[in-house]
Tab-separated table of N, CA and C in Angstrom:
chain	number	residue	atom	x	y	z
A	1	UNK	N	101.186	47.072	96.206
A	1	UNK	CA	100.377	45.906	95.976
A	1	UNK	C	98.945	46.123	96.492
A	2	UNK	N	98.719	46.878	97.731
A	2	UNK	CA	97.512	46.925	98.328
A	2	UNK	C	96.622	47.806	97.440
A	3	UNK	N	97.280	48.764	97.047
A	3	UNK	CA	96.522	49.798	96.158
A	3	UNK	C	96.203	49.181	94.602
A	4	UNK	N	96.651	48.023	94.468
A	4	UNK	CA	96.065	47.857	92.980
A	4	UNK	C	95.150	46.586	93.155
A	5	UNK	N	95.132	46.144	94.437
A	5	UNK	CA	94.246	45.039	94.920
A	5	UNK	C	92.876	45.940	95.216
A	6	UNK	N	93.107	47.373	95.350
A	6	UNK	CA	91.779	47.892	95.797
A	6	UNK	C	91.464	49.026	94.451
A	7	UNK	N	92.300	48.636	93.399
A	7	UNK	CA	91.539	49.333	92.107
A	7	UNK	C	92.097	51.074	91.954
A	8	UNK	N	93.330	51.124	92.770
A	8	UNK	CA	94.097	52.370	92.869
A	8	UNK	C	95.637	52.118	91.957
A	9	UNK	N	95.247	52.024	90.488
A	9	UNK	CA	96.208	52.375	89.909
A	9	UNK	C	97.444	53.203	89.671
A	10	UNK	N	98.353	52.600	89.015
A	10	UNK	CA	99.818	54.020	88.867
A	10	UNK	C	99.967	53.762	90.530
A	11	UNK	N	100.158	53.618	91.054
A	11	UNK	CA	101.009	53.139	92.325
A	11	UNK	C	102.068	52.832	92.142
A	12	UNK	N	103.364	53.531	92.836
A	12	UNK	CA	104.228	53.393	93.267
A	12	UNK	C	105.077	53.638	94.534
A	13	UNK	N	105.485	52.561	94.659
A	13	UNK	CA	105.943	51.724	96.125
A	13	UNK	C	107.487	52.255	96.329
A	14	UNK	N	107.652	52.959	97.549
A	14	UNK	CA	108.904	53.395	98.124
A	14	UNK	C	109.230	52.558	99.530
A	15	UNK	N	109.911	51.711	99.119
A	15	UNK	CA	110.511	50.961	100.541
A	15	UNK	C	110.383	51.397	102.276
A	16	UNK	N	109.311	51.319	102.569
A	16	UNK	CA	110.038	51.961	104.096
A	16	UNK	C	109.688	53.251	103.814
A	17	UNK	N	110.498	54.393	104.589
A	17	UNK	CA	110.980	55.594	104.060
A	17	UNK	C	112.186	55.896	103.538
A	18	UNK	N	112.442	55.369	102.587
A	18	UNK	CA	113.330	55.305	101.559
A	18	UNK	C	112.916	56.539	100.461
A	19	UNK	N	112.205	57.303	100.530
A	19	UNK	CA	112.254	58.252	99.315
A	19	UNK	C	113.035	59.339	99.009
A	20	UNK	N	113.870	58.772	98.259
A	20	UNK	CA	115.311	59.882	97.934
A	20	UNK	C	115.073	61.223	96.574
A	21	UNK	N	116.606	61.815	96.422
A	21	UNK	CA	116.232	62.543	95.279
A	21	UNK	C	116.278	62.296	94.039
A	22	UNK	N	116.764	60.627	93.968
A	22	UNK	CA	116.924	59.678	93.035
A	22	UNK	C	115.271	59.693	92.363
A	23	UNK	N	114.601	59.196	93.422
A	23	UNK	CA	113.285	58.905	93.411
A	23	UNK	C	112.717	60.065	92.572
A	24	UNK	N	112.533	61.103	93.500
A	24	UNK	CA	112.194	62.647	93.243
A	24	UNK	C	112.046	62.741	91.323
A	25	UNK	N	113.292	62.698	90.476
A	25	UNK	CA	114.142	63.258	89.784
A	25	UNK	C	113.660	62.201	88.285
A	26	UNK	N	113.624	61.378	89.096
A	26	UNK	CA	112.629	60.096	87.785
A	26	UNK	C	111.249	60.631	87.464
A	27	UNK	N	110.647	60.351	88.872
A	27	UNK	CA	109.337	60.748	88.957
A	27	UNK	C	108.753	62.254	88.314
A	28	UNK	N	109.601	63.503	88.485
A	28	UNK	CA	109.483	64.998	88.215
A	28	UNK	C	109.898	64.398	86.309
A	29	UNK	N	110.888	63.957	85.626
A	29	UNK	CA	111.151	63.511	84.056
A	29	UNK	C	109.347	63.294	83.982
A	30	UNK	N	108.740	62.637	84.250
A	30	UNK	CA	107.505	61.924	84.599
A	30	UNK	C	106.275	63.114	84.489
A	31	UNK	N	106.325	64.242	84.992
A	31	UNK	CA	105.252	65.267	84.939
A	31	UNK	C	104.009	64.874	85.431
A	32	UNK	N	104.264	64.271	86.701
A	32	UNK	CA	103.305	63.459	87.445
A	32	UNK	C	103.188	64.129	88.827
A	33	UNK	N	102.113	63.800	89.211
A	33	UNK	CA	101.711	64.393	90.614
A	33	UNK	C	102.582	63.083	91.771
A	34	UNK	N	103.188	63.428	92.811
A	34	UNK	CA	103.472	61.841	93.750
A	34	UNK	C	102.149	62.504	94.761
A	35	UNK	N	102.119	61.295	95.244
A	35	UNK	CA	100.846	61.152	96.279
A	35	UNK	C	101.487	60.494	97.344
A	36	UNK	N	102.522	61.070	98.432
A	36	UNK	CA	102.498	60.241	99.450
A	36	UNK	C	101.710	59.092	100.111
A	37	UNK	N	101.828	58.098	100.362
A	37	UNK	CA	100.741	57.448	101.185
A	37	UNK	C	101.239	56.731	102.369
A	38	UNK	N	101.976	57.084	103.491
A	38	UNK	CA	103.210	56.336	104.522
A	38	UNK	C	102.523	55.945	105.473
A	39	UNK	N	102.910	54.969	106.527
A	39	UNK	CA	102.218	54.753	107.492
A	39	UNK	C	101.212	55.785	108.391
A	40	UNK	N	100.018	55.382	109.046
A	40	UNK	CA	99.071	56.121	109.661
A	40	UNK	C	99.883	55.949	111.080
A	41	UNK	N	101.321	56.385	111.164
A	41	UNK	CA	101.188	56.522	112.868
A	41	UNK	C	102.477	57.227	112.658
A	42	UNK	N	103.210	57.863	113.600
A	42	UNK	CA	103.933	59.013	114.025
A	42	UNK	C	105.031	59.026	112.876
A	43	UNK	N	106.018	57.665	113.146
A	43	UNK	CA	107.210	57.432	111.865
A	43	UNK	C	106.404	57.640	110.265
A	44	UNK	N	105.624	57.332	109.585
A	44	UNK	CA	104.795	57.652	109.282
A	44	UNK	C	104.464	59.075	108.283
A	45	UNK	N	103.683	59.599	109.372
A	45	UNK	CA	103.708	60.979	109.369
A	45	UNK	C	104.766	61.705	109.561
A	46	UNK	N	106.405	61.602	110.237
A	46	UNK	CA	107.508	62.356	109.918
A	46	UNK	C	108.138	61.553	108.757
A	47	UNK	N	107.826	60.597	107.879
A	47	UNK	CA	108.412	60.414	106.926
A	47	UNK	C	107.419	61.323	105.404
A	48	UNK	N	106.594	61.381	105.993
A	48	UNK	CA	105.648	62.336	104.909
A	48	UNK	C	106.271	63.919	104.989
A	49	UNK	N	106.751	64.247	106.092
A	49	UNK	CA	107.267	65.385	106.217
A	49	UNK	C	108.461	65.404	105.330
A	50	UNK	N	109.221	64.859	105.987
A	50	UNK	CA	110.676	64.707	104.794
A	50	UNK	C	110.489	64.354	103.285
A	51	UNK	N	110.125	63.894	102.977
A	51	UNK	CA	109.156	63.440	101.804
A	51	UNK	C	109.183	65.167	101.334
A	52	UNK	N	108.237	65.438	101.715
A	52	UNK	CA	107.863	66.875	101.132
A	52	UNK	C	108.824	67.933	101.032
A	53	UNK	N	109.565	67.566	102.540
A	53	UNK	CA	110.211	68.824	102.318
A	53	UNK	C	111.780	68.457	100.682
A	54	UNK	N	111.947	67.295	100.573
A	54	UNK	CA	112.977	67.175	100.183
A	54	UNK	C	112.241	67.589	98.603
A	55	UNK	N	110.979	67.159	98.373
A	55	UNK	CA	110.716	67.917	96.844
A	55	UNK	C	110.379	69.435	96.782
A	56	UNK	N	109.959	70.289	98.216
A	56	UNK	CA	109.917	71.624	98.068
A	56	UNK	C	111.412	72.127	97.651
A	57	UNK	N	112.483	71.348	98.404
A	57	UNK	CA	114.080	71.638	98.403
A	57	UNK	C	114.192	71.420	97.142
A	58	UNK	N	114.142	71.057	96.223
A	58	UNK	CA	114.119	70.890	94.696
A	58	UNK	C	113.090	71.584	94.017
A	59	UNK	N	112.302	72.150	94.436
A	59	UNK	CA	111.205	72.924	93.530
A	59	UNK	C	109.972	72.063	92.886
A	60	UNK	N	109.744	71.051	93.360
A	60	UNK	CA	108.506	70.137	93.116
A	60	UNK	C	107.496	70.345	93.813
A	61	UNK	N	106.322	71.081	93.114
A	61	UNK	CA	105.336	71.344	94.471
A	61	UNK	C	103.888	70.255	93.526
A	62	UNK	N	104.040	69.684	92.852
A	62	UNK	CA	102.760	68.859	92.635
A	62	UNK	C	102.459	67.166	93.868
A	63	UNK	N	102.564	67.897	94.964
A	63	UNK	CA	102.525	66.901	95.446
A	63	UNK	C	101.318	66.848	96.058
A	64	UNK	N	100.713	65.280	96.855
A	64	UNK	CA	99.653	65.449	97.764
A	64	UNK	C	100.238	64.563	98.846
A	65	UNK	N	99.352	64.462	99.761
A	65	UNK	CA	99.524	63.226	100.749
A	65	UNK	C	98.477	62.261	101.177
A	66	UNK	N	98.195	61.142	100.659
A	66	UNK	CA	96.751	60.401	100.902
A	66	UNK	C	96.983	59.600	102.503
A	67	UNK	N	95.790	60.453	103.075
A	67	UNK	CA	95.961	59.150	104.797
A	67	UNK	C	94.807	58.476	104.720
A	68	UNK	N	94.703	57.368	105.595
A	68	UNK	CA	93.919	56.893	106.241
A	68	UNK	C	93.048	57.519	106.847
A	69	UNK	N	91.562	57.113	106.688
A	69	UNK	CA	90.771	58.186	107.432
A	69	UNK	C	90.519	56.973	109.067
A	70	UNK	N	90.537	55.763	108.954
A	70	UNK	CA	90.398	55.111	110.250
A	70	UNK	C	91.897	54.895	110.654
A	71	UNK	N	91.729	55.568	111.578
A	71	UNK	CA	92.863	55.744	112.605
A	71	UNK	C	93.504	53.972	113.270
A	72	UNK	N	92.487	53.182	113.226
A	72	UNK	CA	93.214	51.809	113.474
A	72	UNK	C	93.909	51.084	112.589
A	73	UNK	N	93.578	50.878	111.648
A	73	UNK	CA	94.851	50.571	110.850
A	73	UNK	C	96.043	51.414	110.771
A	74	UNK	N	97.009	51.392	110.279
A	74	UNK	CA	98.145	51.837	110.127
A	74	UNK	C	98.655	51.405	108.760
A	75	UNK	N	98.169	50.411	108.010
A	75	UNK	CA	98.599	50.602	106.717
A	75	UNK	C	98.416	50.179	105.438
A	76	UNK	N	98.088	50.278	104.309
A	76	UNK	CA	97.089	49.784	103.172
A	76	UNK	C	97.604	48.466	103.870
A	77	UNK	N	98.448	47.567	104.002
A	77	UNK	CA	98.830	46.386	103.847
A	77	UNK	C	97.598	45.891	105.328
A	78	UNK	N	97.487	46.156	106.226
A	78	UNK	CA	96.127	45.611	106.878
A	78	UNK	C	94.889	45.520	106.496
A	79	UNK	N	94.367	46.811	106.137
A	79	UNK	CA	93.303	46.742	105.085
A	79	UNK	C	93.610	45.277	104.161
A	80	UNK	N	94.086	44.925	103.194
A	80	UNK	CA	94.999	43.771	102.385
A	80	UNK	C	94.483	42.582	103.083
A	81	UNK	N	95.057	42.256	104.349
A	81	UNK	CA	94.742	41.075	105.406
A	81	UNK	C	93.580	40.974	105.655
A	82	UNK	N	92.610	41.963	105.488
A	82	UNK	CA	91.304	41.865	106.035
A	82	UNK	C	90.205	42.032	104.975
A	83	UNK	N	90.960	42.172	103.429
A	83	UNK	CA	90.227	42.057	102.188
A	83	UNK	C	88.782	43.378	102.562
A	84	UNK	N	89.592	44.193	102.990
A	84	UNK	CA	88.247	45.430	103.464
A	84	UNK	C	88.637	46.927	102.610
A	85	UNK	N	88.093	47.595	101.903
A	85	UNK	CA	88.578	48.604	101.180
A	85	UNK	C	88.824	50.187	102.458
A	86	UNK	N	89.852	50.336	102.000
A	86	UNK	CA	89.824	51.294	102.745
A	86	UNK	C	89.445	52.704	102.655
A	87	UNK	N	89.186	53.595	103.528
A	87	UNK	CA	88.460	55.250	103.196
A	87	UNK	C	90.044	56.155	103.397
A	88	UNK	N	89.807	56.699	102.294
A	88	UNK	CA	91.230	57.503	102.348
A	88	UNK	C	90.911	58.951	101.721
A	89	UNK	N	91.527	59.823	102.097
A	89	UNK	CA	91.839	61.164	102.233
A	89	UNK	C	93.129	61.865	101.505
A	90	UNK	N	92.577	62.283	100.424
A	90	UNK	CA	94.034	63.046	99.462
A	90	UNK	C	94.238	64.859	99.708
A	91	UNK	N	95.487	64.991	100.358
A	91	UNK	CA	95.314	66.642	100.575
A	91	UNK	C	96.194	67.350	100.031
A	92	UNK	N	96.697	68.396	99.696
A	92	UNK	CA	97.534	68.926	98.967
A	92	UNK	C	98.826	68.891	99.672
A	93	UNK	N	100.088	68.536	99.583
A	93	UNK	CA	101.159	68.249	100.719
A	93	UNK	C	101.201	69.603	101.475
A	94	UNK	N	101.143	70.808	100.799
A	94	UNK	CA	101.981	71.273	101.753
A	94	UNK	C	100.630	72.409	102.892
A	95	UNK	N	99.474	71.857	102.572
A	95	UNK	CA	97.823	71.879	103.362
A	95	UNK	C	98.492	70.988	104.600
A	96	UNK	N	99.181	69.619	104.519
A	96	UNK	CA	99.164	68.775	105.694
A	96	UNK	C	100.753	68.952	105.988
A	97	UNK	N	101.622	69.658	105.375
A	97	UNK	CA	102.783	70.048	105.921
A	97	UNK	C	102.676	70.916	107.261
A	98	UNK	N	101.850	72.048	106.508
A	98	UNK	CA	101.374	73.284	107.761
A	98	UNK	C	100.892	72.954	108.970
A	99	UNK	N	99.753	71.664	108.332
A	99	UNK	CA	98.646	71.384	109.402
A	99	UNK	C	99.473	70.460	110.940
A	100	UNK	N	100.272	69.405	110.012
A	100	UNK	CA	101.472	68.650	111.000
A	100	UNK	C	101.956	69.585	111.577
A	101	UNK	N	103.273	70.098	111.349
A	101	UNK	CA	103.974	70.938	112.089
A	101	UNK	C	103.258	71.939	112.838
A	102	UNK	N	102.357	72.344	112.752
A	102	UNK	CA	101.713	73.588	113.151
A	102	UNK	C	100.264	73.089	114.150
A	103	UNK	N	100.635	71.491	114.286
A	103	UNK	CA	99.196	70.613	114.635
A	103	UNK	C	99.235	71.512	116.296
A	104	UNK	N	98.072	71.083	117.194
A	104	UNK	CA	97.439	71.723	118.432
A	104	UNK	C	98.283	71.065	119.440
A	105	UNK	N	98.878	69.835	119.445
A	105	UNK	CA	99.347	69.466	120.813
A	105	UNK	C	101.104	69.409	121.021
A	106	UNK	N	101.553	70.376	119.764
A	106	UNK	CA	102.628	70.958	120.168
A	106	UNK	C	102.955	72.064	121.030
A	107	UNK	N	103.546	72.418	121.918
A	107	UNK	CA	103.633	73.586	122.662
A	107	UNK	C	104.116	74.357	121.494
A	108	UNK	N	104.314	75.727	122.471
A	108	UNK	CA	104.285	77.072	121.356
A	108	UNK	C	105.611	77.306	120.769
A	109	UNK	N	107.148	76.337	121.571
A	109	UNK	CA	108.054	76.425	121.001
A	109	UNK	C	108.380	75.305	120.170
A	110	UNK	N	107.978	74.376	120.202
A	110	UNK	CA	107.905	73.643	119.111
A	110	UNK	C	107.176	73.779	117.952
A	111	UNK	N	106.225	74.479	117.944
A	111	UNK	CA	105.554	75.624	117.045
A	111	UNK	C	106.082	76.802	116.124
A	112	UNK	N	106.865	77.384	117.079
A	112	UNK	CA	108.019	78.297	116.471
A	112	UNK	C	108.850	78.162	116.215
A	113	UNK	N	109.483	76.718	116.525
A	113	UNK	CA	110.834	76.323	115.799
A	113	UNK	C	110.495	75.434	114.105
A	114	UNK	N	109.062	75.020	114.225
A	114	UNK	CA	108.357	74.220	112.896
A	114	UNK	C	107.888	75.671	111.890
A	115	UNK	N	107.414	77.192	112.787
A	115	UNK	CA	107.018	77.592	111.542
A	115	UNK	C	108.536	78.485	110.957
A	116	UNK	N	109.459	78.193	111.344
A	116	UNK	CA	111.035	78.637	110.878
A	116	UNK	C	111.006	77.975	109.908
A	117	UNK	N	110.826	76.279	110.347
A	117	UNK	CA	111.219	75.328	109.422
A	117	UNK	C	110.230	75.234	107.931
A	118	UNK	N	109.369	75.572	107.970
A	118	UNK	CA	108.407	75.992	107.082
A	118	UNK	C	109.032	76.681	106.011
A	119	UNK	N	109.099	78.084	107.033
A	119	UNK	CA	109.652	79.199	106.080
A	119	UNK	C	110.896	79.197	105.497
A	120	UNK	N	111.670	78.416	106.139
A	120	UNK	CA	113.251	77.528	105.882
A	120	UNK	C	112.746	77.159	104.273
A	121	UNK	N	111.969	76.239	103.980
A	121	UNK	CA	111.978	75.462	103.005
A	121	UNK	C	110.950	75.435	101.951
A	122	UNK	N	109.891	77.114	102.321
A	122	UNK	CA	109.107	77.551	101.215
A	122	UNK	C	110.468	78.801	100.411
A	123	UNK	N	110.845	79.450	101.362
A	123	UNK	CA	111.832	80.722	101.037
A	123	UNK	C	112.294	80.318	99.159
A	124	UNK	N	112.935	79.229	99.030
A	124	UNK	CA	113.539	79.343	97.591
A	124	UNK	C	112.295	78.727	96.633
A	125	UNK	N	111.050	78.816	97.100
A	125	UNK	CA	110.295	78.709	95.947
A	125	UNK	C	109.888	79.818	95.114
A	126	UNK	N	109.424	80.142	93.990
A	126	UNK	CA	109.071	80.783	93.369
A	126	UNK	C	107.474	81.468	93.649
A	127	UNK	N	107.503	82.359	93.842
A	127	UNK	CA	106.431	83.044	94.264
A	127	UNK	C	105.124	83.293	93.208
A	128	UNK	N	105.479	82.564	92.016
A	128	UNK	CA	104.534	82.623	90.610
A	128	UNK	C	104.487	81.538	90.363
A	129	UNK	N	104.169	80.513	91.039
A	129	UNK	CA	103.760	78.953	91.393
A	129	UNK	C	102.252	79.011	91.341
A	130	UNK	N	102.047	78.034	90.382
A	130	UNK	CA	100.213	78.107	90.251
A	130	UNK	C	99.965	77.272	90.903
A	131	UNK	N	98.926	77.368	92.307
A	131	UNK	CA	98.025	76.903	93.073
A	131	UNK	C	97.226	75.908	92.565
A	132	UNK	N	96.874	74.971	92.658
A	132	UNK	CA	95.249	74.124	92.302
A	132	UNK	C	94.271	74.346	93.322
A	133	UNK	N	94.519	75.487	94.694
A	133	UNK	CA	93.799	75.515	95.279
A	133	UNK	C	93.894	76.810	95.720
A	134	UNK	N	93.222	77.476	96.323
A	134	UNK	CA	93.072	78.913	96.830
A	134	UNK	C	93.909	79.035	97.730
A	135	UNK	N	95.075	79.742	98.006
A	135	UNK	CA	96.157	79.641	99.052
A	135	UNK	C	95.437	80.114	100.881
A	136	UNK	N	94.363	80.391	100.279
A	136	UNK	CA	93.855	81.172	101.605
A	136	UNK	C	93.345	79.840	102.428
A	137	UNK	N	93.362	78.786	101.456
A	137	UNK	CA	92.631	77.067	102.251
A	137	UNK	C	93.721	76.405	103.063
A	138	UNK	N	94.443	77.143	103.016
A	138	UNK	CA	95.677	76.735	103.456
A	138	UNK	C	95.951	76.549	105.039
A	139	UNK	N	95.811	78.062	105.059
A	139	UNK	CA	96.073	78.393	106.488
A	139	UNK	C	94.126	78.433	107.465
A	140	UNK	N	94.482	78.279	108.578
A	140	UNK	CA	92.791	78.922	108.959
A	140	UNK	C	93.019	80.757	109.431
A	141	UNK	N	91.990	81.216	109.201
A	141	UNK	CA	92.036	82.713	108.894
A	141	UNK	C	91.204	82.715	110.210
């Protein structure tokens, strides 16, 4: 609702974190990009994770993830209450998959148990997957 009050069409609304492979499997018939957009705070951001990983686990890589660029809100629906448009940020999912799991204020074993999990759930992709972006933007070099 918030996104078509602010002129962000084709929106579609997943309960909560409710996004299953039900979801997935409609949407992929569809030949559509999904654009995560989940809450701006921790639950949130690990529901964007699962999110992703469950369409890498199926072989769906057209995904992105749109956040919030002001950190005080937490969710289109405030923006909504306050009739204020919000500034938002679209990144390629698996640019903010890396960047999450792999973020600075994890120690180094929680680091190494996320870049397993990474490699856990790139491993059965296809290695002749066309990029929309230079894979090297990916990582920092």
């Amino acid at each position: 609702m918030a996104y078509e009050f602010f002129n962000y069409n084709f929106a579609v609304c997943c309960l909560g974190t409710a996004f299953t492979k039900e979801h997935l499997f409609l949407l992929k018939k569809q030949n559509v990009e999904i654009c995560f957009s989940l809450d701006n705070d921790k639950a949130g951001m690990d529901a964007s994770i699962r999110a992703i990983e469950l369409c890498l686990n199926y072989g769906f890589t057209n995904i992105s993830v749109i956040k919030i660029k002001d950190k005080s809100y937490k969710d289109m629906g405030e923006f909504l209450e306050k009739n204020k448009k919000p500034l938002l940020t679209k990144t390629h999912a698996f640019k903010f998959y890396c960047a999450y799991l792999l973020r600075s204020e994890l120690n180094t074993e929680q680091k190494d148990i996320n870049y397993k999990r990474i490699l856990k759930n790139i491993n059965p992709l296809s290695p002749f997957m066309t990029l929309k972006i230079p894979l090297k933007s990916y990582c920092k070099v």
